PDB file of C-alpha atoms and ligand atoms in Angstrom:
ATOM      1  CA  UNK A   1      37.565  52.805 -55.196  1.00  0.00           C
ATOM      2  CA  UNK A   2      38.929  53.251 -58.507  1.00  0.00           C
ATOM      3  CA  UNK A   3      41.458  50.346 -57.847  1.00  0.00           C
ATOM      4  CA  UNK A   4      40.659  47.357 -60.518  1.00  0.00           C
ATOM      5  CA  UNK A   5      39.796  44.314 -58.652  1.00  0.00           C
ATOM      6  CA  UNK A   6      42.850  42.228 -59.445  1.00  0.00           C
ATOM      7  CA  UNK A   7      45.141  45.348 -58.351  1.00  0.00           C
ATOM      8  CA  UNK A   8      43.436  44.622 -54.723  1.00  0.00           C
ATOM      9  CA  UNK A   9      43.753  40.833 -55.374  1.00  0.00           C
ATOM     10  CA  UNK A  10      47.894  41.252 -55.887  1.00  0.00           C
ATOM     11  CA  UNK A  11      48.009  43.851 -53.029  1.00  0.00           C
ATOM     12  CA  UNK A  12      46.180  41.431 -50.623  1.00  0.00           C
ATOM     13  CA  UNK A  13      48.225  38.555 -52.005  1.00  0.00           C
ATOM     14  CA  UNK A  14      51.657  40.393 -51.316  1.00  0.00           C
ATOM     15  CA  UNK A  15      50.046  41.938 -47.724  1.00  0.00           C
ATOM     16  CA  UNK A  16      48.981  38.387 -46.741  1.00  0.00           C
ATOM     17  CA  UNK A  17      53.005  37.527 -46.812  1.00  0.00           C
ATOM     18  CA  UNK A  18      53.249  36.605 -50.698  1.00  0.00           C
ATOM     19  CA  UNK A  19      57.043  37.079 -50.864  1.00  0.00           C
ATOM     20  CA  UNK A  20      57.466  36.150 -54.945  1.00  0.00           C
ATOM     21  CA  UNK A  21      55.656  35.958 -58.342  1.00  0.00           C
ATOM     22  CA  UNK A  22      54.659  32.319 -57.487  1.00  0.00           C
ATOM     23  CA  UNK A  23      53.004  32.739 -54.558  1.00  0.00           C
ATOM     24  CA  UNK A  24      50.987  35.314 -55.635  1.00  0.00           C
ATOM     25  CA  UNK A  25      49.847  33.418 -58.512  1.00  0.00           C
ATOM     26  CA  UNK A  26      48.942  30.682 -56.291  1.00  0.00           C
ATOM     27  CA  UNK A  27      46.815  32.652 -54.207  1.00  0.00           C
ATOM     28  CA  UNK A  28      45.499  35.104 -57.032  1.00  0.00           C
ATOM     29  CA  UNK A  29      45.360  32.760 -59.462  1.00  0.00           C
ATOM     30  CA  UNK A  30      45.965  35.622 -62.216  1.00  0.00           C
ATOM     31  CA  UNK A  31      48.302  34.810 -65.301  1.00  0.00           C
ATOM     32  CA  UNK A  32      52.055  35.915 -64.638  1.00  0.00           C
ATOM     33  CA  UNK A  33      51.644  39.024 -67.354  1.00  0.00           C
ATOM     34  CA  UNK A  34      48.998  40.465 -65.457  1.00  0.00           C
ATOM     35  CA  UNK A  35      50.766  39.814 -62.035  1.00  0.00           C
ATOM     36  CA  UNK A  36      53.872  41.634 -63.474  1.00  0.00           C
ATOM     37  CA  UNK A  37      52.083  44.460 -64.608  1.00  0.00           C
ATOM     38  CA  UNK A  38      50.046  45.021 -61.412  1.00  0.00           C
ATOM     39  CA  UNK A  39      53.533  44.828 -59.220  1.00  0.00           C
ATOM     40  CA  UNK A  40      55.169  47.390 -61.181  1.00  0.00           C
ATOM     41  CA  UNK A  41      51.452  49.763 -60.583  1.00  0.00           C
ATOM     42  CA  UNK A  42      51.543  48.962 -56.926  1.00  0.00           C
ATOM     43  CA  UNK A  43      55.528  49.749 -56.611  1.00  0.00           C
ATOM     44  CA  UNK A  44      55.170  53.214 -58.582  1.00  0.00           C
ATOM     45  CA  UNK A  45      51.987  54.234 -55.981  1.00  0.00           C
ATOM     46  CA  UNK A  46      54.518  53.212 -53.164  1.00  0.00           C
ATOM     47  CA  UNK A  47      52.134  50.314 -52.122  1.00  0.00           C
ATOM     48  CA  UNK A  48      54.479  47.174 -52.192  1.00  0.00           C
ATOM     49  CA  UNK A  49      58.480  47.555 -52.596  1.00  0.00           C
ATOM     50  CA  UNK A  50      60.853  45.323 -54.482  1.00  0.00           C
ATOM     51  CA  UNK A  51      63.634  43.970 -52.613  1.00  0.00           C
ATOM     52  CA  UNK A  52      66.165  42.533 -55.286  1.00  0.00           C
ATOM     53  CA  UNK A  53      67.380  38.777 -54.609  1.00  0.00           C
ATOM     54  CA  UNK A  54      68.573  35.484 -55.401  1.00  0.00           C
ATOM     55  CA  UNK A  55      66.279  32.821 -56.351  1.00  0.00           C
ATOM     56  CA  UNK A  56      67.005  28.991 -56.003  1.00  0.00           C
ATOM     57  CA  UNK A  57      69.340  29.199 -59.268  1.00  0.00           C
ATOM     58  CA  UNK A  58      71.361  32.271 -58.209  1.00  0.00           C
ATOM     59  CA  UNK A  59      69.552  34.068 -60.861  1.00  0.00           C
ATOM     60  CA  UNK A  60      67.597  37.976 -59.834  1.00  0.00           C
ATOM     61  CA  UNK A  61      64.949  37.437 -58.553  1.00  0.00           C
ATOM     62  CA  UNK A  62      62.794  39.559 -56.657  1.00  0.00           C
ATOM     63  CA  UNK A  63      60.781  39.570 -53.023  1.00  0.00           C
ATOM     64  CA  UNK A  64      57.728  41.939 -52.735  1.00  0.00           C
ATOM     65  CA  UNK A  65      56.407  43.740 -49.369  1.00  0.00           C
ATOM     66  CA  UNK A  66      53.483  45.788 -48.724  1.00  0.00           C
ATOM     67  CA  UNK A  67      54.600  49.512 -47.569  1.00  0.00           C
ATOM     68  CA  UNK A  68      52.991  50.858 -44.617  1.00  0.00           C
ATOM     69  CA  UNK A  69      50.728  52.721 -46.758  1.00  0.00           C
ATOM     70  CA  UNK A  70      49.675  49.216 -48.699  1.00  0.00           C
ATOM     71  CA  UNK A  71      48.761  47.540 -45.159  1.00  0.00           C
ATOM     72  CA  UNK A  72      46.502  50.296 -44.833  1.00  0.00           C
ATOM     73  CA  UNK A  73      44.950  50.014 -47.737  1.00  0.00           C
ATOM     74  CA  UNK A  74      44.374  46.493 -47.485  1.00  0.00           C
ATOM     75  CA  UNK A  75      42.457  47.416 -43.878  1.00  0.00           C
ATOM     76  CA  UNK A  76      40.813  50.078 -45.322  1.00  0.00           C
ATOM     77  CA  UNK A  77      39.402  47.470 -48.306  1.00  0.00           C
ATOM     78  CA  UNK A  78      38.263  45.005 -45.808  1.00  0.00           C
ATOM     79  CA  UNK A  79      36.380  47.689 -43.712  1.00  0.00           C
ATOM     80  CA  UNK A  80      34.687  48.473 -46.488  1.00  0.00           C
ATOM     81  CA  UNK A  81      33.758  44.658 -48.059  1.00  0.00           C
ATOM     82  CA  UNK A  82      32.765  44.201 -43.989  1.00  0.00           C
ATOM     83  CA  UNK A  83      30.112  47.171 -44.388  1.00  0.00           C
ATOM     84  CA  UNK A  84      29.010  46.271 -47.961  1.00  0.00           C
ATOM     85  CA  UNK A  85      28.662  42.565 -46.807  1.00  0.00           C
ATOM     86  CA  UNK A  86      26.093  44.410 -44.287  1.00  0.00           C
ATOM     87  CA  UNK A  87      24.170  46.275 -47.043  1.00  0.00           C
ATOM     88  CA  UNK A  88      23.910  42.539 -48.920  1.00  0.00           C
ATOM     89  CA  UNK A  89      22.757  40.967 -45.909  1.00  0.00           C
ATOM     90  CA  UNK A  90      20.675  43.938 -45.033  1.00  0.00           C
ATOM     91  CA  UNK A  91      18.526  43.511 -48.552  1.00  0.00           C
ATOM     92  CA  UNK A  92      18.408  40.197 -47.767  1.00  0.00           C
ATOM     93  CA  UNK A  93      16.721  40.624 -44.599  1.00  0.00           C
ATOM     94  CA  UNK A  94      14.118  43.043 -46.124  1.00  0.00           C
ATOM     95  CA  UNK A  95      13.288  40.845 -48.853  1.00  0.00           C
ATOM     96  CA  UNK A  96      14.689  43.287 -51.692  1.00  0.00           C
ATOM     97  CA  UNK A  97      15.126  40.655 -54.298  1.00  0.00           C
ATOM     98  CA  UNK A  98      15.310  43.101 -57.251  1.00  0.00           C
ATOM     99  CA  UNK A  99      17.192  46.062 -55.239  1.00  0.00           C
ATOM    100  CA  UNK A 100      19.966  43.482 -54.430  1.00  0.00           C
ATOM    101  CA  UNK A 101      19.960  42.227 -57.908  1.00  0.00           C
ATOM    102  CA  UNK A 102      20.804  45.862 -59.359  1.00  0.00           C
ATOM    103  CA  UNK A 103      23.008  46.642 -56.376  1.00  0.00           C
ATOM    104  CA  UNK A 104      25.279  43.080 -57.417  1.00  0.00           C
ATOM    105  CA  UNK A 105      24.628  44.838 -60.877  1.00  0.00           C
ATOM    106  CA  UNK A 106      26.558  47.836 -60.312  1.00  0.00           C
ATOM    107  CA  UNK A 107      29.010  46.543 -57.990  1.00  0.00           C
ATOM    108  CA  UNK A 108      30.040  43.318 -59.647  1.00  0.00           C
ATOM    109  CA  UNK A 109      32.748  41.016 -58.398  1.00  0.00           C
ATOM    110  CA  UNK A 110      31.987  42.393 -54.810  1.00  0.00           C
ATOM    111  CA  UNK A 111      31.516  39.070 -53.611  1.00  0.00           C
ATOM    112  CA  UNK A 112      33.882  37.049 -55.324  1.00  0.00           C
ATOM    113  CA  UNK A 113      36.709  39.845 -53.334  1.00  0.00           C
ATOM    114  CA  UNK A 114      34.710  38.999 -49.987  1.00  0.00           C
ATOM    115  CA  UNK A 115      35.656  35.486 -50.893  1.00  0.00           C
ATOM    116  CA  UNK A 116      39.076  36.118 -51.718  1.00  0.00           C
ATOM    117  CA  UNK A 117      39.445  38.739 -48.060  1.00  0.00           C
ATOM    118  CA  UNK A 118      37.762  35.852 -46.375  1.00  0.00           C
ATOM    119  CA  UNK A 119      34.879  38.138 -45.083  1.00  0.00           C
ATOM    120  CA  UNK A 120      32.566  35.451 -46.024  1.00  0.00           C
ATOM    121  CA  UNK A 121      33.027  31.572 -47.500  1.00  0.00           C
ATOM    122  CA  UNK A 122      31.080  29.112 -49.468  1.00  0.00           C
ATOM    123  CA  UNK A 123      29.148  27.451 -46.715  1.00  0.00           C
ATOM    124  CA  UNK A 124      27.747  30.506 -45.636  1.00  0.00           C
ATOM    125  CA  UNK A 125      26.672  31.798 -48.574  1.00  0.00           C
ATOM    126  CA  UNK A 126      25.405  28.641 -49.345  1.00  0.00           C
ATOM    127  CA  UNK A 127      23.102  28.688 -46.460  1.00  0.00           C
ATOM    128  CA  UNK A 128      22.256  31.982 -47.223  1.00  0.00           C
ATOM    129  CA  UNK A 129      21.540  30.774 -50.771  1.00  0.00           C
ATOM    130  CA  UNK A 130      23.458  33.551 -51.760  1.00  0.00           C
ATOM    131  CA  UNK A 131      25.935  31.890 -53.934  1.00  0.00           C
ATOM    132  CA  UNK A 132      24.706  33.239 -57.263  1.00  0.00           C
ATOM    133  CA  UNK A 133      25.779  36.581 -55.670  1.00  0.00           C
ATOM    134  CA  UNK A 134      29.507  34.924 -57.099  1.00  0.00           C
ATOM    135  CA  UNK A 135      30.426  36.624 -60.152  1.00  0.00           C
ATOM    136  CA  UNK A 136      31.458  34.058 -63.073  1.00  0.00           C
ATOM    137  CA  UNK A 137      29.772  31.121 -61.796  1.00  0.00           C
ATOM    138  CA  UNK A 138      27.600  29.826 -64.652  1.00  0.00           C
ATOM    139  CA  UNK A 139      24.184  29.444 -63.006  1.00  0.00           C
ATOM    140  CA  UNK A 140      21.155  28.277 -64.401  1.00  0.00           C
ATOM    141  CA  UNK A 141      19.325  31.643 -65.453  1.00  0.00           C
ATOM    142  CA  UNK A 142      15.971  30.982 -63.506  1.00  0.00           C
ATOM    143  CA  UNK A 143      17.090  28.942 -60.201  1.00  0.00           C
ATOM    144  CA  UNK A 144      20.371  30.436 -59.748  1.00  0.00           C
ATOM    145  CA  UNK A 145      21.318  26.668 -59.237  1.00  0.00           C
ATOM    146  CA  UNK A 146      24.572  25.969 -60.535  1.00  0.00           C
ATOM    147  CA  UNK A 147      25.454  24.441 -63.734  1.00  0.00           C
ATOM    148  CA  UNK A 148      28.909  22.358 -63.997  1.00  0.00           C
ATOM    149  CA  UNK A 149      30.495  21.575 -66.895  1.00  0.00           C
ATOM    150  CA  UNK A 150      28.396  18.587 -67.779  1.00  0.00           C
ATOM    151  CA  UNK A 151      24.863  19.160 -66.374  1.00  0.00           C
ATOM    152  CA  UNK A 152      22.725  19.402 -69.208  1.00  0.00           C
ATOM    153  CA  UNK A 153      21.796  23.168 -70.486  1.00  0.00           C
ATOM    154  CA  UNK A 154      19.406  24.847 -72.261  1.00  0.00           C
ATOM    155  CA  UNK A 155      19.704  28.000 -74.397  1.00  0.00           C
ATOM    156  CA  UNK A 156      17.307  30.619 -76.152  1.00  0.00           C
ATOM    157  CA  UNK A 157      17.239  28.293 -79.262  1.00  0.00           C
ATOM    158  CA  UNK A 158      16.391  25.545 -77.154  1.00  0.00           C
ATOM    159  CA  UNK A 159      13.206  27.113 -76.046  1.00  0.00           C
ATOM    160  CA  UNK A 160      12.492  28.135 -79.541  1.00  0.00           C
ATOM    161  CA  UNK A 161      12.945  25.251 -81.369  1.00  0.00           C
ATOM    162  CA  UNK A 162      10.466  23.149 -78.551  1.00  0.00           C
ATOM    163  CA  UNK A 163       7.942  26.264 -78.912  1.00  0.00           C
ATOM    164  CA  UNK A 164       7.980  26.720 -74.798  1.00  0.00           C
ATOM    165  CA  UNK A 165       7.648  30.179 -73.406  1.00  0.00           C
ATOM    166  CA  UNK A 166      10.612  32.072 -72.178  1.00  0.00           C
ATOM    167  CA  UNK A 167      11.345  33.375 -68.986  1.00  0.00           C
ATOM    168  CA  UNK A 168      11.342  36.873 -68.991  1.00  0.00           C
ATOM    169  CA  UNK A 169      14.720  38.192 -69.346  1.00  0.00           C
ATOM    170  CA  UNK A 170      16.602  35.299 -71.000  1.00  0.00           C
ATOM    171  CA  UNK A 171      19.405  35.774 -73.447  1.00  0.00           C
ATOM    172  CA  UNK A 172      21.618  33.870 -75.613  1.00  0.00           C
ATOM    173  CA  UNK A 173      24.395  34.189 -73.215  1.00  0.00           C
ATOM    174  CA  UNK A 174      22.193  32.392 -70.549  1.00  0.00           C
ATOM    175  CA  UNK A 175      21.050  28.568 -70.263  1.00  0.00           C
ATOM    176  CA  UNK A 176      18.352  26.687 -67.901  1.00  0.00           C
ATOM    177  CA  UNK A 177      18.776  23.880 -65.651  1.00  0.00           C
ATOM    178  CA  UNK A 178      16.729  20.520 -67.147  1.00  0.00           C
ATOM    179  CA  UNK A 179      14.274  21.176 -64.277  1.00  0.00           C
ATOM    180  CA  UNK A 180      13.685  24.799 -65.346  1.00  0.00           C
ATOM    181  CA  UNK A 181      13.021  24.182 -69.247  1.00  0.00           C
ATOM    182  CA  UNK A 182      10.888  21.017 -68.142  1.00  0.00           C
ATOM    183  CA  UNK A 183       8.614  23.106 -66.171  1.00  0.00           C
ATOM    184  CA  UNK A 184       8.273  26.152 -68.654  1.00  0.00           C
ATOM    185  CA  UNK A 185       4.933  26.575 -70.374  1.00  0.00           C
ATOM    186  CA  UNK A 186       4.085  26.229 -73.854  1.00  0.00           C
ATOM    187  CA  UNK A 187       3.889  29.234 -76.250  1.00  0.00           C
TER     188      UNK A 187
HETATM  189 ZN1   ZN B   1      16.981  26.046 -62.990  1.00  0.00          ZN
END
């Protein structure tokens, strides 16, 4: 697939019935700019057309459509988050902790599109305990558990300046839960 995943997001947006700029940005959630630019992709590869209107005001405005050819597209993407959402499950099954953590590695924001295709939701994955499979989340680096804006964090420096042992792996773009650096051993 050498579609970006935001190109997919608009196409699913506009296949799901998102007539206008607005509602795709409420179901996308992507900044206008971006939405503009990825219209004007899909239109030139004949996967949405532009139908040229009037909006409330009487001013141009226009109302997208997927094509044939973007409807398929959009069924041929969900096959394929259907199968991968297999392969997930599959490693889960077997117990291949580290496989599926390079697999999510290489093929990042594959969940967060299941999400958005509705192929899976948030209560599943929570039973699953599979929601640190959700790209962007900020989790806490050891227990995957995640960390809202005001739970208390803990950094690299953290560990340092307290002397404890890191866990293995731990950068300065990731933090620890209060439960994780409590438990972690001193140096
Ligand atoms: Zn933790």
């Amino acid at each position: 697939m050498n579609f970006q995943v935001d190109d997919m997001k608009v196409l699913g947006a506009v296949e799901g019935g998102g007539r206008t700029i607005k509602n795709i940005k409420e179901t996308t959630r992507l900044d206008k700019g971006e939405i503009e630019k990825i219209l004007e992709f899909l239109d030139q590869s004949k996967l949405i057309e532009a139908v040229e209107g009037k909006g409330i005001w009487g001013q141009r405005q226009y109302y997208f459509n997927a094509t044939n050819e973007g409807s398929q597209k959009v069924g041929e993407y969900i096959e394929y988050l259907k199968n991968e959402w297999k392969k997930i499950i599959q490693f889960v099954t077997d117990g291949q902790r580290v496989e599926l953590d390079d697999y999510m590695k290489e093929n990042k924001f594959l969940v967060n599109m299941m999400l958005f295709f509705k192929i899976v939701n948030l209560p599943a994955l929570g039973r699953l305990n599979l929601r640190f499979l959700i790209e962007g989340k900020h989790l806490c680096y050891k227990c995957k558990k995640d960390l809202g804006r005001f739970a208390l964090k803990f950094s690299v420096s953290d560990c340092r300046k307290r002397g404890l042992k890191m866990p293995k792996g731990l950068t300065t773009h990731d933090d620890l839960c209060a439960d994780c650096f409590d438990a972690l051993p001193v140096r």
